Each structure stands twice: as C-alpha cells, then as structure tokens.
Amino acid sequence: MAVLLPLQVFSLAPNVGKSYYENLNGGADAAVTVNNLSEFDVALVITSVNAPVQTYVIPGNNSLTLVVPRLLVAALLTGAVPAFGTIQVVSAQL
C-alpha cells in the first residue's frame, strides 16, 4: 500500500539545506517529486540504505521524479541564490 505524504512547499534562502523526509528505521521504497518553480537551481540530496549519497541538481522551472529503494532521507539544498517550489514523497510503507 502506498502512502501519499502531504505536498510540501519550500522556500529556501541561499546556502540552506533542509530535510523533507526521514525514515531512520531501515528506509522505505519511495518516490520523490520536486518541482523547482524558481529561476535558480536546487539540489535534491538522497540518502538510502547501503548506497552512496546521491545529489541531483534540478534547474530552475523544471521538475524531477525519482523512485528510490529503501529511502532514508530526502533533502533540498540551495547554492548562492534562493529557490522555491514543492516537494512530495510517496512511500510504499506505513
């Protein structure tokens, strides 16, 4: 059964990182969607079980959806400029 977590709106100042999903009980299969509505890049940082930390740069006015096995943490990170948009996580575990 999938659990659709609430859509979260982000507005991050320059050089700020923030976690939007954490499952520290062994991770859960999940899909993460980020809609970057700003003109500037935002980085999606993914941490999953037994895998290196992965960072995906999402250009301004673009979106990205990832399916991640055993997701532990999904976070967003800005560079020298602010960014805003939405992030949503669908988890396959309660």
PDB file of C-alpha atoms in Angstrom:
ATOM      1  CA  MET A   1       0.000   0.000   0.000  1.00  0.00           C
ATOM      2  CA  ALA A   2       1.348   3.435  -0.906  1.00  0.00           C
ATOM      3  CA  VAL A   3       1.163   6.415   1.412  1.00  0.00           C
ATOM      4  CA  LEU A   4       0.954   9.820  -0.254  1.00  0.00           C
ATOM      5  CA  LEU A   5       2.542  12.303   2.123  1.00  0.00           C
ATOM      6  CA  PRO A   6       1.330  15.928   2.019  1.00  0.00           C
ATOM      7  CA  LEU A   7       2.679  18.240  -0.659  1.00  0.00           C
ATOM      8  CA  GLN A   8       5.283  20.467   0.979  1.00  0.00           C
ATOM      9  CA  VAL A   9       6.109  23.957  -0.247  1.00  0.00           C
ATOM     10  CA  PHE A  10       9.723  25.044   0.126  1.00  0.00           C
ATOM     11  CA  SER A  11      11.262  28.496   0.063  1.00  0.00           C
ATOM     12  CA  LEU A  12      14.928  28.236   0.903  1.00  0.00           C
ATOM     13  CA  ALA A  13      17.362  31.091   1.429  1.00  0.00           C
ATOM     14  CA  PRO A  14      20.832  30.976  -0.170  1.00  0.00           C
ATOM     15  CA  ASN A  15      23.185  28.240   1.103  1.00  0.00           C
ATOM     16  CA  VAL A  16      20.491  26.443   3.113  1.00  0.00           C
ATOM     17  CA  GLY A  17      19.698  22.747   3.323  1.00  0.00           C
ATOM     18  CA  LYS A  18      16.546  21.201   4.751  1.00  0.00           C
ATOM     19  CA  SER A  19      15.325  17.634   5.149  1.00  0.00           C
ATOM     20  CA  TYR A  20      11.766  16.964   3.922  1.00  0.00           C
ATOM     21  CA  TYR A  21      11.573  13.201   4.571  1.00  0.00           C
ATOM     22  CA  GLU A  22      13.302  10.964   7.084  1.00  0.00           C
ATOM     23  CA  ASN A  23      12.836   7.252   7.771  1.00  0.00           C
ATOM     24  CA  LEU A  24      15.611   6.085  10.036  1.00  0.00           C
ATOM     25  CA  ASN A  25      14.034   2.671  10.685  1.00  0.00           C
ATOM     26  CA  GLY A  26      15.656   0.905   7.758  1.00  0.00           C
ATOM     27  CA  GLY A  27      14.260   3.014   4.941  1.00  0.00           C
ATOM     28  CA  ALA A  28      11.218   2.564   2.734  1.00  0.00           C
ATOM     29  CA  ASP A  29      10.728   2.305  -1.008  1.00  0.00           C
ATOM     30  CA  ALA A  30       9.529   5.720  -2.133  1.00  0.00           C
ATOM     31  CA  ALA A  31       9.052   8.134  -4.998  1.00  0.00           C
ATOM     32  CA  VAL A  32      10.194  11.736  -4.586  1.00  0.00           C
ATOM     33  CA  THR A  33       8.941  14.560  -6.822  1.00  0.00           C
ATOM     34  CA  VAL A  34      10.467  18.041  -6.750  1.00  0.00           C
ATOM     35  CA  ASN A  35       9.006  20.954  -8.711  1.00  0.00           C
ATOM     36  CA  ASN A  36      11.513  23.800  -8.805  1.00  0.00           C
ATOM     37  CA  LEU A  37       9.376  26.867  -9.516  1.00  0.00           C
ATOM     38  CA  SER A  38      12.202  29.385  -9.124  1.00  0.00           C
ATOM     39  CA  GLU A  39      14.654  30.572 -11.752  1.00  0.00           C
ATOM     40  CA  PHE A  40      17.616  29.093  -9.913  1.00  0.00           C
ATOM     41  CA  ASP A  41      18.914  25.557  -9.340  1.00  0.00           C
ATOM     42  CA  VAL A  42      18.087  23.475  -6.283  1.00  0.00           C
ATOM     43  CA  ALA A  43      19.799  20.204  -5.330  1.00  0.00           C
ATOM     44  CA  LEU A  44      17.895  17.111  -4.212  1.00  0.00           C
ATOM     45  CA  VAL A  45      20.042  15.049  -1.852  1.00  0.00           C
ATOM     46  CA  ILE A  46      19.023  11.389  -1.492  1.00  0.00           C
ATOM     47  CA  THR A  47      20.325   9.012   1.175  1.00  0.00           C
ATOM     48  CA  SER A  48      19.294   5.363   1.009  1.00  0.00           C
ATOM     49  CA  VAL A  49      20.311   2.121   2.693  1.00  0.00           C
ATOM     50  CA  ASN A  50      23.667   0.670   1.557  1.00  0.00           C
ATOM     51  CA  ALA A  51      24.150   3.290  -1.164  1.00  0.00           C
ATOM     52  CA  PRO A  52      26.271   6.411  -1.521  1.00  0.00           C
ATOM     53  CA  VAL A  53      24.599   9.773  -1.034  1.00  0.00           C
ATOM     54  CA  GLN A  54      23.286  10.983  -4.403  1.00  0.00           C
ATOM     55  CA  THR A  55      22.748  14.611  -5.400  1.00  0.00           C
ATOM     56  CA  TYR A  56      20.591  15.685  -8.337  1.00  0.00           C
ATOM     57  CA  VAL A  57      20.617  19.308  -9.499  1.00  0.00           C
ATOM     58  CA  ILE A  58      17.202  20.468 -10.676  1.00  0.00           C
ATOM     59  CA  PRO A  59      17.436  23.533 -12.926  1.00  0.00           C
ATOM     60  CA  GLY A  60      15.045  26.437 -12.490  1.00  0.00           C
ATOM     61  CA  ASN A  61      11.491  25.933 -13.766  1.00  0.00           C
ATOM     62  CA  ASN A  62      11.934  22.138 -14.007  1.00  0.00           C
ATOM     63  CA  SER A  63      10.873  19.063 -12.082  1.00  0.00           C
ATOM     64  CA  LEU A  64      12.293  15.657 -11.243  1.00  0.00           C
ATOM     65  CA  THR A  65      10.710  12.429 -10.019  1.00  0.00           C
ATOM     66  CA  LEU A  66      12.843   9.608  -8.640  1.00  0.00           C
ATOM     67  CA  VAL A  67      11.942   6.138  -7.419  1.00  0.00           C
ATOM     68  CA  VAL A  68      14.293   5.292  -4.569  1.00  0.00           C
ATOM     69  CA  PRO A  69      14.601   1.887  -2.914  1.00  0.00           C
ATOM     70  CA  ARG A  70      14.932   1.992   0.881  1.00  0.00           C
ATOM     71  CA  LEU A  71      14.942   5.778   1.138  1.00  0.00           C
ATOM     72  CA  LEU A  72      16.306   7.139   4.416  1.00  0.00           C
ATOM     73  CA  VAL A  73      16.459  10.909   3.823  1.00  0.00           C
ATOM     74  CA  ALA A  74      15.332  13.304   1.099  1.00  0.00           C
ATOM     75  CA  ALA A  75      16.636  16.849   1.484  1.00  0.00           C
ATOM     76  CA  LEU A  76      16.942  20.014  -0.590  1.00  0.00           C
ATOM     77  CA  LEU A  77      19.980  22.261  -0.763  1.00  0.00           C
ATOM     78  CA  THR A  78      20.405  25.680  -2.344  1.00  0.00           C
ATOM     79  CA  GLY A  79      23.538  27.324  -3.683  1.00  0.00           C
ATOM     80  CA  ALA A  80      24.393  31.013  -3.653  1.00  0.00           C
ATOM     81  CA  VAL A  81      20.820  32.002  -4.586  1.00  0.00           C
ATOM     82  CA  PRO A  82      17.404  31.195  -3.057  1.00  0.00           C
ATOM     83  CA  ALA A  83      14.965  28.670  -4.522  1.00  0.00           C
ATOM     84  CA  PHE A  84      11.299  27.791  -4.057  1.00  0.00           C
ATOM     85  CA  GLY A  85       8.836  25.164  -5.211  1.00  0.00           C
ATOM     86  CA  THR A  86       7.201  21.952  -3.979  1.00  0.00           C
ATOM     87  CA  ILE A  87       8.345  18.505  -2.881  1.00  0.00           C
ATOM     88  CA  GLN A  88       6.210  15.402  -2.391  1.00  0.00           C
ATOM     89  CA  VAL A  89       7.074  11.904  -1.229  1.00  0.00           C
ATOM     90  CA  VAL A  90       5.067   8.748  -1.853  1.00  0.00           C
ATOM     91  CA  SER A  91       6.134   5.952   0.465  1.00  0.00           C
ATOM     92  CA  ALA A  92       5.466   2.249  -0.006  1.00  0.00           C
ATOM     93  CA  GLN A  93       5.497   1.649   3.745  1.00  0.00           C
ATOM     94  CA  LEU A  94       3.335   2.905   6.592  1.00  0.00           C
TER      95      LEU A  94
END
